[in-house]
Coordinates of C-alpha atoms in Angstrom, one line a residue:
M1 CA -66.1 56.3 11.0
V2 CA -63.1 56.3 8.7
L3 CA -60.4 53.9 9.8
S4 CA -57.0 55.4 10.5
P5 CA -53.7 53.8 11.7
W6 CA -53.6 56.4 14.5
L7 CA -56.7 54.9 16.0
V8 CA -54.7 51.8 17.1
A9 CA -51.1 53.3 17.4
P10 CA -49.9 52.8 21.0
D11 CA -47.3 55.6 20.4
M12 CA -46.8 58.4 18.0
D13 CA -44.3 61.0 17.0
Y14 CA -45.2 64.3 18.6
G15 CA -45.5 65.9 15.2
E16 CA -48.3 63.3 14.4
V17 CA -50.0 64.2 17.7
A18 CA -49.9 68.0 16.8
C19 CA -51.5 67.3 13.5
I20 CA -54.3 65.3 15.0
L21 CA -54.9 68.1 17.7
G22 CA -54.8 70.7 15.0
G23 CA -57.6 68.8 13.1
Y24 CA -55.5 67.2 10.4
D25 CA -54.6 63.7 9.3
P26 CA -50.7 63.8 9.6
A27 CA -50.4 62.8 5.9
E28 CA -52.6 65.8 4.8
A29 CA -50.4 68.2 6.8
S30 CA -47.3 66.7 5.1
E31 CA -48.8 67.3 1.7
L32 CA -49.6 70.9 2.5
I33 CA -46.0 71.5 3.6
K34 CA -44.7 69.9 0.4
H35 CA -46.6 72.5 -1.7
G36 CA -44.6 75.3 -0.2
P37 CA -44.5 77.9 2.6
E38 CA -47.6 79.7 1.1
F39 CA -49.8 76.9 2.5
E40 CA -48.1 76.8 6.0
Y41 CA -50.4 79.4 7.4
Q42 CA -53.3 76.8 7.2
I43 CA -51.5 74.6 9.7
A44 CA -50.4 77.3 12.1
D45 CA -52.2 75.4 14.9
V46 CA -50.1 72.3 14.2
Y47 CA -46.9 74.3 15.0
E48 CA -48.5 75.9 18.0
W49 CA -49.5 72.5 19.4
K50 CA -45.9 71.3 18.9
R51 CA -44.6 74.3 20.8
Q52 CA -47.1 73.6 23.7
M53 CA -46.0 69.9 23.9
L54 CA -42.4 71.0 24.0
K55 CA -43.1 73.2 26.9
A56 CA -45.2 70.5 28.6
V57 CA -42.3 68.0 28.3
G58 CA -39.8 70.6 29.5
R59 CA -41.9 71.3 32.6
G60 CA -42.5 67.6 33.3
D61 CA -46.2 67.8 32.7
L62 CA -46.0 65.4 29.7
K63 CA -43.7 62.4 29.6
S64 CA -41.8 61.6 26.4
E65 CA -40.5 58.0 25.9
L66 CA -37.7 59.2 23.5
I67 CA -36.2 62.6 22.7
L68 CA -34.1 63.2 19.6
L69 CA -32.4 66.5 18.9
Y70 CA -30.9 67.8 15.7
G71 CA -27.6 69.6 16.3
Y72 CA -23.9 69.1 17.3
S73 CA -23.8 66.1 19.6
P74 CA -22.0 66.8 22.8
H75 CA -20.5 63.3 22.8
G76 CA -19.7 62.9 19.1
D77 CA -18.5 64.5 15.9
R78 CA -18.8 68.3 16.3
S79 CA -18.1 69.0 12.5
E80 CA -21.7 68.5 11.4
K81 CA -25.2 68.4 12.7
T82 CA -26.8 65.0 13.3
W83 CA -29.7 63.6 15.3
F84 CA -28.7 62.5 18.9
R85 CA -30.6 61.6 22.1
G86 CA -31.6 64.4 24.4
D87 CA -33.4 64.8 27.6
T88 CA -36.1 67.0 29.2
E89 CA -33.4 69.5 30.4
D90 CA -32.6 70.1 26.7
I91 CA -36.2 70.8 26.1
L92 CA -36.7 73.0 29.1
L93 CA -33.8 75.2 28.0
G94 CA -35.6 75.9 24.7
V95 CA -32.4 75.8 22.7
F96 CA -33.9 73.6 19.9
P97 CA -36.8 74.8 17.8
H98 CA -39.7 72.4 17.2
N99 CA -38.5 71.3 13.7
E100 CA -35.1 70.1 15.3
V101 CA -36.9 67.9 17.9
K102 CA -38.4 64.5 17.6
M103 CA -40.3 63.0 20.5
Q104 CA -42.0 59.6 20.9
L105 CA -45.2 59.9 23.0
Q106 CA -47.4 57.2 24.4
R107 CA -51.0 57.6 23.4
P108 CA -52.4 57.0 27.0
E109 CA -49.9 59.7 28.2
V110 CA -51.1 62.2 25.7
N111 CA -54.7 61.5 26.7
R112 CA -53.8 61.9 30.4
W113 CA -52.0 65.3 29.7
L114 CA -54.9 66.7 27.8
K115 CA -57.4 65.7 30.5
A116 CA -55.0 67.2 33.1
S117 CA -55.0 70.4 31.1
G118 CA -58.8 70.7 31.5
I119 CA -59.9 69.2 28.1
D120 CA -63.0 67.1 28.3
D121 CA -62.8 63.5 26.9
V122 CA -65.5 64.3 24.3
D123 CA -63.3 67.2 23.0
I124 CA -60.2 64.9 22.6
P125 CA -59.8 63.6 19.0
L126 CA -60.8 59.9 18.8
Q127 CA -57.2 59.0 17.8
L128 CA -55.9 60.2 21.1
R129 CA -58.5 58.7 23.4
S130 CA -57.5 55.8 25.7
M131 CA -60.5 54.0 24.2
P132 CA -63.5 54.9 22.1
L133 CA -66.5 56.3 23.9
L134 CA -69.4 53.9 23.9
P135 CA -73.0 55.3 23.3
E136 CA -75.1 55.5 26.4
P137 CA -77.3 52.4 27.1
G138 CA -80.6 52.7 25.2
K139 CA -79.2 55.2 22.7
H140 CA -78.5 54.4 19.1
E141 CA -76.4 56.2 16.6
G142 CA -78.4 58.4 14.3
P143 CA -77.8 60.9 11.6
N144 CA -76.2 63.3 14.1
S145 CA -73.8 60.7 15.6
A146 CA -70.1 61.1 15.6
S147 CA -69.7 58.6 12.8
S148 CA -71.7 61.0 10.5
A149 CA -70.4 64.2 11.9
P150 CA -69.4 67.0 9.5
L151 CA -65.8 67.4 8.4
H152 CA -63.5 69.2 10.8
H153 CA -63.2 72.9 9.6
R154 CA -59.5 72.6 9.0
R155 CA -59.8 69.4 7.0
R156 CA -62.6 70.9 4.9
Q157 CA -60.3 73.9 4.2
T158 CA -57.6 71.5 3.1
Y159 CA -59.8 69.8 0.6
L160 CA -61.0 73.1 -0.7
T161 CA -57.5 74.2 -1.2
L162 CA -56.5 71.1 -3.1
I163 CA -59.8 71.3 -5.2
E164 CA -58.9 74.9 -6.0
A165 CA -55.4 74.1 -7.1
L166 CA -56.8 71.3 -9.5
A167 CA -59.4 73.6 -10.8
L168 CA -57.0 76.4 -11.5
E169 CA -54.7 73.8 -13.4
A170 CA -57.7 72.5 -15.4
L171 CA -59.2 75.9 -16.3
G172 CA -56.0 77.6 -17.3
G173 CA -55.2 79.5 -14.2
E174 CA -58.4 81.2 -13.3
I175 CA -61.8 80.1 -12.0
P176 CA -64.8 82.2 -13.3
T177 CA -66.5 84.2 -10.6
E178 CA -69.9 83.2 -11.8
P179 CA -70.3 79.7 -10.1
Y180 CA -72.5 78.1 -12.8
K181 CA -70.3 79.2 -15.6
A182 CA -67.3 77.5 -13.8
A183 CA -69.5 74.5 -13.1
S184 CA -70.3 74.1 -16.8
M185 CA -66.6 74.2 -17.7
L186 CA -65.7 71.7 -15.0
Q187 CA -68.6 69.5 -15.9
V188 CA -67.2 69.1 -19.5
L189 CA -63.8 68.3 -18.1
L190 CA -65.3 65.6 -15.8
E191 CA -67.2 64.0 -18.6
R192 CA -64.0 63.7 -20.7
H193 CA -62.7 61.4 -17.9
G194 CA -66.0 59.4 -17.7
L195 CA -67.1 61.2 -14.5
R196 CA -70.4 62.9 -13.9
L197 CA -71.7 65.5 -11.4
D198 CA -74.7 67.8 -11.4
K199 CA -74.0 71.5 -11.8
D200 CA -75.5 72.4 -8.4
P201 CA -72.9 70.7 -6.2
I202 CA -70.1 71.8 -8.5
A203 CA -71.4 75.5 -8.4
N204 CA -71.7 75.3 -4.6
T205 CA -68.1 74.1 -4.3
V206 CA -66.9 77.0 -6.5
K207 CA -68.8 79.4 -4.2
E208 CA -67.0 77.9 -1.2
I209 CA -63.6 78.2 -3.0
H210 CA -64.2 82.0 -3.7
A211 CA -65.3 82.5 -0.1
A212 CA -62.2 80.8 1.1
R213 CA -60.1 83.0 -1.2
E214 CA -61.8 86.1 0.3
D215 CA -61.0 84.9 3.8
R216 CA -57.3 84.3 2.9
D217 CA -57.1 87.8 1.3
S218 CA -58.6 89.4 4.3
E219 CA -56.2 87.6 6.7
K220 CA -53.2 88.8 4.6
A221 CA -54.5 92.4 4.5

């Protein structure tokens, strides 16, 4: 299991919770957003989770320890927008979009809300569980255990996107469609930096990049 600060955090910003529920490390989602709006479609689930949490807080289904809103404070300077404290009524009215809201959520409360919404404990991300699930007595972790589980689909797509961007930069803006031709070119670049990989894993990664491209093109069509 890869250690993460969110495994021990007692409380989190609701944006961080949304990233975790969407299958992202919060830092990875931030990096995608920095690369521009063309990458935002990959984290659509993050925005949807934020909207669902806003609705839950507004209804009273999910308790927030602190709510900050970005706008004209009703009790302060009305000449410019600033962050000010709000309450659940402000959230219920739906006046503020998700990017103009900050909420502090307790990890056990998020866990309780997810379970109350019908989500099984085993489906709740480890970072949002009240405590890690222990293996059943007599059972030992094997190759198919959670610690060796495959990458989450969205995290894998993030890695492929970053690899694709680096490969495009290294190969002058285009990745050959023939995987082993691309692998040979990338192998040379790796060796220049003292790195070594066999052609097969490089070629397989190139195939995945082209498949991901086709998926993106079909979604845009």
